Tab-separated table of C-alpha atoms in Angstrom:
chain	number	residue	atom	x	y	z
A	1289	MET	CA	33.391	263.938	148.454
A	1290	ALA	CA	36.411	264.478	150.463
A	1291	ASN	CA	35.662	262.555	153.569
A	1292	PRO	CA	37.402	258.861	153.806
A	1293	SER	CA	34.875	257.811	156.140
A	1294	GLU	CA	31.769	258.098	154.220
A	1295	THR	CA	33.463	257.280	150.674
A	1296	ILE	CA	36.139	254.347	150.681
A	1297	GLY	CA	35.402	253.717	154.173
A	1298	ALA	CA	31.446	252.663	153.400
A	1299	ILE	CA	32.795	250.569	150.246
A	1300	LEU	CA	34.704	248.871	152.481
A	1301	ILE	CA	32.252	248.153	155.314
A	1302	GLY	CA	30.000	247.297	152.436
A	1303	ALA	CA	31.946	245.067	150.675
A	1304	LEU	CA	32.566	243.004	154.213
A	1305	VAL	CA	28.648	242.467	155.297
A	1306	SER	CA	27.800	241.751	151.500
A	1307	ALA	CA	30.437	238.701	151.939
A	1308	VAL	CA	28.654	237.515	155.256
A	1309	LEU	CA	25.543	237.656	153.068
A	1310	SER	CA	27.151	236.136	150.289
A	1311	GLY	CA	27.635	232.757	152.970
A	1312	THR	CA	24.137	232.823	153.411
A	1313	VAL	CA	23.337	232.792	149.970
A	1314	THR	CA	25.868	230.061	149.445
A	1315	THR	CA	24.420	227.409	152.162
A	1316	GLN	CA	20.933	228.070	151.131
A	1317	ALA	CA	22.320	227.010	147.629
A	1318	LEU	CA	24.310	224.087	148.906
A	1319	ILE	CA	20.801	223.072	150.848
A	1320	TYR	CA	18.901	223.008	147.761
A	1321	PHE	CA	20.963	220.654	146.087
A	1322	ARG	CA	21.029	218.762	149.197
A	1323	LEU	CA	17.237	218.486	149.085
A	1324	TYR	CA	16.319	218.657	145.968
A	1325	GLY	CA	19.502	217.787	143.469
A	1326	GLY	CA	18.408	216.747	140.003
A	1327	ASP	CA	14.819	215.951	141.179
A	1328	ASP	CA	13.241	219.405	140.897
A	1329	TYR	CA	11.987	221.181	137.932
A	1330	LYS	CA	14.891	222.098	135.674
A	1331	ARG	CA	14.198	225.740	135.737
A	1332	ASN	CA	14.231	225.980	139.251
A	1333	THR	CA	17.926	224.066	139.496
A	1334	PHE	CA	19.133	226.567	136.617
A	1335	MET	CA	17.678	229.470	138.783
A	1336	VAL	CA	19.779	228.363	141.782
A	1337	SER	CA	22.194	227.888	139.787
A	1338	LEU	CA	22.494	231.529	138.131
A	1339	LEU	CA	21.453	232.978	141.484
A	1340	TRP	CA	24.430	231.261	143.039
A	1341	GLY	CA	26.786	232.272	140.010
A	1342	LEU	CA	25.899	236.261	139.716
A	1343	ASP	CA	26.100	236.029	143.725
A	1344	THR	CA	30.061	234.993	143.966
A	1345	LEU	CA	30.017	237.870	140.636
A	1346	HIS	CA	29.197	240.231	142.677
A	1347	SER	CA	30.991	239.416	145.852
A	1348	SER	CA	34.299	239.245	143.277
A	1349	MET	CA	33.568	243.067	142.276
A	1350	ALA	CA	32.295	244.319	145.525
A	1351	PHE	CA	35.799	243.210	146.645
A	1352	ALA	CA	37.501	244.166	143.714
A	1353	SER	CA	36.247	247.784	143.988
A	1354	SER	CA	37.678	247.471	147.719
A	1355	TRP	CA	41.313	247.095	146.016
A	1356	ILE	CA	41.023	249.970	143.744
A	1357	TYR	CA	40.123	251.947	146.194
A	1358	LEU	CA	42.226	250.882	148.976
A	1359	ILE	CA	45.785	249.641	147.198
A	1360	ARG	CA	45.757	250.547	143.883
A	1361	HIS	CA	45.081	254.591	144.551
A	1362	TRP	CA	46.155	254.682	148.117
A	1363	GLY	CA	47.125	257.904	148.568
A	1364	ASP	CA	45.595	259.721	146.365
A	1365	SER	CA	42.753	262.111	147.029
A	1366	THR	CA	41.241	262.329	143.804
A	1367	ILE	CA	40.099	258.796	143.949
A	1368	TYR	CA	36.777	259.856	146.220
A	1369	ASP	CA	34.858	261.016	143.249
A	1370	TYR	CA	35.961	259.050	141.206
A	1371	ILE	CA	33.589	255.486	139.764
A	1372	PRO	CA	35.865	252.090	138.774
A	1373	TRP	CA	33.897	250.050	136.152
A	1374	THR	CA	33.099	247.164	138.608
A	1375	ILE	CA	31.424	249.320	140.840
A	1376	ALA	CA	29.150	250.304	137.704
A	1377	LEU	CA	28.882	246.502	137.209
A	1378	THR	CA	27.757	245.624	140.541
A	1379	VAL	CA	24.767	248.170	139.870
A	1380	ALA	CA	23.959	245.970	137.187
A	1381	LEU	CA	24.309	242.566	138.770
A	1382	THR	CA	22.228	243.600	141.449
A	1383	ALA	CA	19.093	244.432	138.773
A	1384	ILE	CA	19.350	241.114	136.895
A	1385	VAL	CA	19.179	239.448	140.594
A	1386	THR	CA	15.916	241.171	141.608
A	1387	LEU	CA	14.872	240.795	138.219
A	1388	ILE	CA	14.969	237.079	139.016
A	1389	THR	CA	13.988	237.674	142.734
A	1390	HIS	CA	10.577	239.636	141.509
A	1391	CYS	CA	9.787	237.112	137.729
A	1392	PHE	CA	9.723	234.062	140.257
A	1393	PHE	CA	7.356	235.083	143.080
A	1394	ALA	CA	5.515	236.825	140.315
A	1395	HIS	CA	4.843	233.441	138.656
A	1396	ARG	CA	3.609	232.111	142.145
A	1397	ILE	CA	1.110	234.847	142.054
A	1398	TYR	CA	0.304	233.905	138.512
A	1399	ILE	CA	-0.190	229.758	139.846
A	1400	LEU	CA	-2.387	231.583	142.552
A	1401	SER	CA	-4.560	233.662	140.985
A	1402	GLY	CA	-5.547	230.976	138.713
A	1403	PHE	CA	-3.525	232.035	136.239
A	1404	SER	CA	-4.858	235.752	135.947
A	1405	TRP	CA	-2.551	238.122	133.736
A	1406	TRP	CA	-4.396	241.111	134.998
A	1407	LEU	CA	-2.700	240.963	138.354
A	1408	THR	CA	0.796	239.062	137.007
A	1409	ALA	CA	1.593	242.178	134.225
A	1410	PRO	CA	1.369	244.966	136.097
A	1411	ILE	CA	4.943	242.946	138.401
A	1412	LEU	CA	6.324	242.113	135.618
A	1413	VAL	CA	6.290	245.301	133.247
A	1414	LEU	CA	7.783	247.296	136.609
A	1415	ALA	CA	10.343	245.047	137.054
A	1416	CYS	CA	11.490	245.351	133.961
A	1417	GLY	CA	11.109	249.707	134.599
A	1418	ARG	CA	14.064	248.697	137.236
A	1419	LEU	CA	16.195	246.456	135.397
A	1420	VAL	CA	16.599	249.115	132.126
A	1421	ALA	CA	16.906	252.195	134.771
A	1422	ALA	CA	19.669	249.667	136.334
A	1423	PHE	CA	21.379	249.438	132.885
A	1424	VAL	CA	21.496	252.935	132.209
A	1425	SER	CA	22.632	253.805	135.376
A	1426	THR	CA	25.248	251.427	134.662
A	1427	SER	CA	25.906	252.319	131.360
A	1428	GLU	CA	26.445	256.281	132.417
A	1429	MET	CA	28.534	255.319	135.634
A	1430	ILE	CA	31.066	253.749	133.232
A	1431	THR	CA	30.997	256.605	130.607
A	1432	LEU	CA	30.986	259.442	133.095
A	1433	HIS	CA	33.512	257.991	135.967
A	1434	SER	CA	32.633	260.619	138.201
A	1435	TYR	CA	30.032	260.298	141.126
A	1436	GLU	CA	29.532	264.276	140.791
A	1437	ALA	CA	28.541	264.157	137.852
A	1438	PHE	CA	26.662	261.160	137.834
A	1439	VAL	CA	24.335	263.161	140.256
A	1440	ASP	CA	23.447	265.934	138.671
A	1441	ARG	CA	23.438	264.562	134.944
A	1442	VAL	CA	21.462	260.909	135.722
A	1443	GLY	CA	20.746	261.201	139.361
A	1444	TRP	CA	17.029	260.468	139.025
A	1445	VAL	CA	17.264	257.442	136.460
A	1446	PHE	CA	18.919	255.590	140.054
A	1447	THR	CA	16.427	257.232	141.798
A	1448	MET	CA	13.695	255.722	139.734
A	1449	GLY	CA	15.092	252.563	139.773
A	1450	LEU	CA	15.258	251.972	143.710
A	1451	SER	CA	12.080	253.134	143.513
A	1452	LEU	CA	9.992	250.852	141.549
A	1453	SER	CA	12.409	248.194	143.142
A	1454	THR	CA	10.494	249.411	146.349
A	1455	ALA	CA	7.084	249.121	144.547
A	1456	VAL	CA	7.596	245.900	143.381
A	1457	ASP	CA	8.177	244.230	146.288
A	1458	VAL	CA	5.181	245.798	148.090
A	1459	LEU	CA	2.761	244.641	145.527
A	1460	ILE	CA	3.932	241.403	145.877
A	1461	THR	CA	3.875	241.247	148.985
A	1462	ILE	CA	0.246	242.633	149.147
A	1463	THR	CA	-0.765	240.068	146.721
A	1464	LEU	CA	0.460	237.284	147.974
A	1465	ILE	CA	-1.039	237.597	151.630
A	1466	ALA	CA	-4.332	238.636	149.435
A	1467	LEU	CA	-4.349	235.628	147.531
A	1468	LEU	CA	-3.849	233.511	150.612
A	1469	GLN	CA	-6.248	234.953	152.772
A	1470	ARG	CA	-8.892	233.489	149.829
A	1471	SER	CA	-7.592	230.272	150.236
A	1472	ARG	CA	-8.542	229.916	153.837
A	1473	THR	CA	-11.465	228.022	154.791
A	1474	GLY	CA	-12.867	229.508	158.065
A	1475	PHE	CA	-11.970	226.525	160.198
A	1476	SER	CA	-9.370	225.680	162.394
A	1477	THR	CA	-7.543	223.194	159.895
A	1478	VAL	CA	-4.457	222.315	159.316
A	1479	THR	CA	-5.160	224.267	155.989
A	1480	ASP	CA	-5.466	227.001	157.562
A	1481	HIS	CA	-2.636	226.608	159.917
A	1482	LEU	CA	-0.431	226.334	156.817
A	1483	ILE	CA	-1.520	229.617	155.249
A	1484	ASP	CA	-0.936	231.441	158.328
A	1485	VAL	CA	2.674	230.425	157.940
A	1486	VAL	CA	3.074	230.816	154.691
A	1487	THR	CA	1.587	234.591	154.982
A	1488	LEU	CA	4.036	235.419	157.822
A	1489	TYR	CA	6.722	233.909	156.024
A	1490	THR	CA	6.118	236.157	152.787
A	1491	VAL	CA	5.231	239.123	154.842
A	1492	GLU	CA	9.053	239.273	156.951
A	1493	THR	CA	11.087	238.024	153.133
A	1494	GLY	CA	8.883	241.195	151.761
A	1495	LEU	CA	9.935	243.366	154.171
A	1496	VAL	CA	13.492	242.547	154.715
A	1497	THR	CA	14.034	243.370	151.158
A	1498	SER	CA	11.716	246.357	150.526
A	1499	ILE	CA	13.078	247.970	153.754
A	1500	THR	CA	16.759	247.489	153.124
A	1501	THR	CA	16.054	249.339	149.282
A	1502	ALA	CA	13.966	251.763	150.876
A	1503	VAL	CA	16.635	252.987	153.024
A	1504	SER	CA	19.675	253.323	150.498
A	1505	LEU	CA	16.669	254.906	148.659
A	1506	ILE	CA	16.435	257.323	151.653
A	1507	CYS	CA	20.097	257.355	151.878
A	1508	TRP	CA	20.668	258.381	148.818
A	1509	LEU	CA	18.408	261.081	148.150
A	1510	VAL	CA	19.261	262.456	152.049
A	1511	MET	CA	23.198	262.173	151.615
A	1512	PRO	CA	24.707	261.824	147.563
A	1513	ARG	CA	27.480	263.694	148.112
A	1514	ASN	CA	29.013	260.173	149.735
A	1515	LEU	CA	29.058	256.390	149.746
A	1516	ILE	CA	26.590	255.464	152.195
A	1517	PHE	CA	24.207	254.336	150.202
A	1518	LEU	CA	26.341	252.354	147.889
A	1519	ALA	CA	27.529	250.217	150.907
A	1520	LEU	CA	23.563	248.800	151.582
A	1521	HIS	CA	23.125	248.520	147.933
A	1522	PHE	CA	25.828	246.150	147.901
A	1523	SER	CA	23.269	243.929	150.472
A	1524	ILE	CA	20.594	244.203	147.900
A	1525	SER	CA	21.406	241.087	145.680
A	1526	LYS	CA	22.313	239.052	148.788
A	1527	LEU	CA	18.894	239.656	150.244
A	1528	TYR	CA	16.987	238.848	146.863
A	1529	ALA	CA	18.958	235.853	146.451
A	1530	THR	CA	18.188	234.641	149.689
A	1531	SER	CA	14.933	235.337	149.997
A	1532	THR	CA	14.126	233.197	146.941
A	1533	LEU	CA	16.748	230.258	147.869
A	1534	ALA	CA	15.247	229.904	151.059
A	1535	THR	CA	11.521	229.817	149.117
A	1536	LEU	CA	12.503	226.765	147.480
A	1537	ASN	CA	13.762	225.284	150.171
A	1538	ALA	CA	11.495	225.807	152.776
A	1539	ARG	CA	8.847	223.788	151.001
A	1540	LYS	CA	9.914	220.548	152.237
A	1541	SER	CA	9.265	222.053	155.878
A	1542	LEU	CA	5.805	223.178	154.959
A	1543	ARG	CA	4.806	220.093	153.731
A	1544	ARG	CA	5.329	218.323	157.162
A	1545	ARG	CA	3.383	221.060	158.544
A	1546	THR	CA	0.372	219.481	156.835
A	1547	ARG	CA	0.492	216.548	159.250
A	1548	ASN	CA	-1.940	217.010	162.275
A	1549	ALA	CA	-2.035	215.351	165.424
A	1550	ASP	CA	-3.277	211.948	163.984
A	1551	ASP	CA	-0.252	211.805	161.892
A	1552	HIS	CA	-3.042	212.041	158.914
A	1553	ILE	CA	-1.929	213.418	155.718
A	1554	LEU	CA	-3.418	216.040	153.781
A	1555	PRO	CA	-4.245	215.330	149.903
A	1556	MET	CA	-1.312	216.882	147.570
A	1557	ILE	CA	1.388	216.169	144.701
A	1558	SER	CA	4.599	215.112	146.234
A	1559	SER	CA	7.892	214.500	144.109
A	1560	LEU	CA	8.905	210.692	142.841
A	1561	HIS	CA	11.827	211.778	145.318
A	1562	GLU	CA	10.053	211.855	148.154
A	1563	ALA	CA	8.138	208.700	147.523
A	1564	GLN	CA	11.006	206.821	146.985
A	1565	SER	CA	12.968	208.387	149.904
A	1566	GLU	CA	10.255	207.286	152.345
A	1567	THR	CA	10.270	203.683	150.777
A	1568	GLN	CA	13.423	203.599	151.231
A	1569	GLN	CA	13.571	204.742	154.462
A	1570	GLU	CA	10.946	202.661	155.617
A	1571	ARG	CA	12.228	198.906	153.874
A	1572	PRO	CA	15.364	198.600	156.562
A	1573	ASP	CA	12.727	198.801	159.772
A	1574	LEU	CA	10.399	195.992	157.800
A	1575	LEU	CA	13.893	194.014	157.486
A	1576	ASP	CA	14.490	194.171	161.113
A	1577	ALA	CA	11.631	193.095	161.977
A	1578	ASN	CA	11.034	190.766	159.575
A	1579	LEU	CA	14.430	188.999	160.729
A	1580	LYS	CA	13.651	189.540	164.284
A	1581	SER	CA	10.430	187.792	164.111
A	1582	ASP	CA	12.249	184.811	162.208
A	1583	HIS	CA	14.617	184.966	165.027
A	1584	ALA	CA	12.370	184.342	167.564
A	1585	VAL	CA	10.543	181.528	165.790
A	1586	SER	CA	13.960	179.573	164.905
A	1587	ALA	CA	14.097	180.018	168.712
A	1588	ALA	CA	10.730	179.090	170.176
A	1589	ARG	CA	11.285	175.643	167.432
A	1590	ILE	CA	14.620	175.380	169.408
A	1591	ARG	CA	12.996	175.265	172.641
A	1592	VAL	CA	10.181	172.590	171.541
A	1593	ALA	CA	12.648	170.372	170.211
A	1594	ARG	CA	14.570	170.187	173.528
A	1595	VAL	CA	11.738	169.576	175.719
A	1596	ASP	CA	10.622	166.503	173.368
A	1597	LEU	CA	14.052	165.396	173.845
A	1598	LYS	CA	14.047	165.485	177.233
A	1599	ARG	CA	10.242	163.601	177.265
A	1600	GLY	CA	11.524	161.003	175.037
A	1601	LYS	CA	14.838	160.524	177.375
A	1602	ASN	CA	12.692	160.241	180.452
A	1603	HIS	CA	10.385	157.832	178.983
A	1604	ALA	CA	13.072	155.897	177.853
A	1605	ASP	CA	14.831	155.819	180.799
A	1606	ALA	CA	11.232	154.963	182.711
A	1607	GLU	CA	10.815	151.380	180.298
A	1608	PRO	CA	13.900	149.274	181.898
A	1609	GLU	CA	12.799	150.965	185.260
A	1610	GLU	CA	9.109	149.298	184.953
A	1611	SER	CA	10.510	145.831	183.250
A	1612	ARG	CA	12.995	145.360	186.265
A	1613	GLU	CA	9.829	145.726	188.232
A	1614	ARG	CA	7.990	143.373	186.947
A	1615	GLU	CA	10.379	140.820	186.752
A	1616	ASP	CA	10.854	140.964	190.435
A	1617	GLY	CA	7.753	140.878	191.132
A	1618	ALA	CA	6.954	137.862	188.901
A	1619	GLY	CA	10.347	135.897	191.210
A	1620	GLN	CA	9.555	137.098	194.342
A	1621	HIS	CA	5.692	135.312	193.151
A	1622	ARG	CA	7.285	131.578	192.021
A	1623	ASN	CA	9.781	132.311	195.333
A	1624	SER	CA	6.428	132.482	197.385
A	1625	ARG	CA	4.468	129.453	195.235
A	1626	HIS	CA	7.373	127.026	195.618
A	1627	SER	CA	7.299	127.644	199.228
A	1628	GLN	CA	3.669	126.879	199.758
A	1629	GLU	CA	4.170	123.620	197.358
A	1630	GLN	CA	6.624	122.361	200.041
A	1631	GLU	CA	4.899	123.217	202.651
A	1632	GLN	CA	1.842	121.207	201.369
A	1633	ILE	CA	3.843	118.089	200.890
A	1634	PRO	CA	3.593	115.712	203.688
A	1635	PRO	CA	6.840	114.061	205.171
A	1636	VAL	CA	7.702	111.000	205.135
């Protein structure tokens, strides 16, 4: 292990990539707390908080390892074969995050399969075996402090841990796909469309984690004398945490996909928070509509009152004119009558 680019360089690149992926984990965690807050199940909230904390600790250990290699032991040629305790701890943290993710998807399989332990138990057993192998590898790394000695003595334990992780990923993906396809109705319904979306999402998340773990395993088997496998191993925990958090955050978007073209909603159990938020969103619209209708009624009443006032004023103006016309007509009639009487009187 004398090549710096394949040892210390791989550690540095792996730490930088894991930092980028850690930002994705943080983003997903913040999205979860913004969407669900304290309205979700307590176990989900605790799991998200735990994954976020473990991811932060893992990133800290990765950069601490880079500090040890590049700063504290700068110029020391014997550091290429040295295993600091921070590197050993990253292996254990990756295994814990992997176990949480496997248990999360195993619980989904348990629910979808109708509470079948025959499908769930093998996944849990293999996941626990992967955790035990990682803990043994961590212990041996701390004890030996040498990559050469670790590869020669207990390298098979590390191989078994990565192999079990890949096997569990493939098993979870195949089981979920089979259970989802069994739930199809056979018609072009919204339910079948939703199942297709969930199936595609399951395949994508399962492939990302399983391929990354498999590539790290291949690098470990083919090139055990360098640390390229460890650079990939830094990213495994980030991908597992991201897949779990993204699955939790995708629940609301999947519920929106149940709306068909006529905006009808399939019967489903929704949380109280969603119902309250929808009601609160509808209330401002109702208030605006009521205010607009009241304003329209008031304006109409004002217009009617103005028309009545105009009519009353016109009627009041018309009455004096009619009385004057009647008086003028009576005066003319008296004058004509008086003139007629004078004509009828004979002259003296």
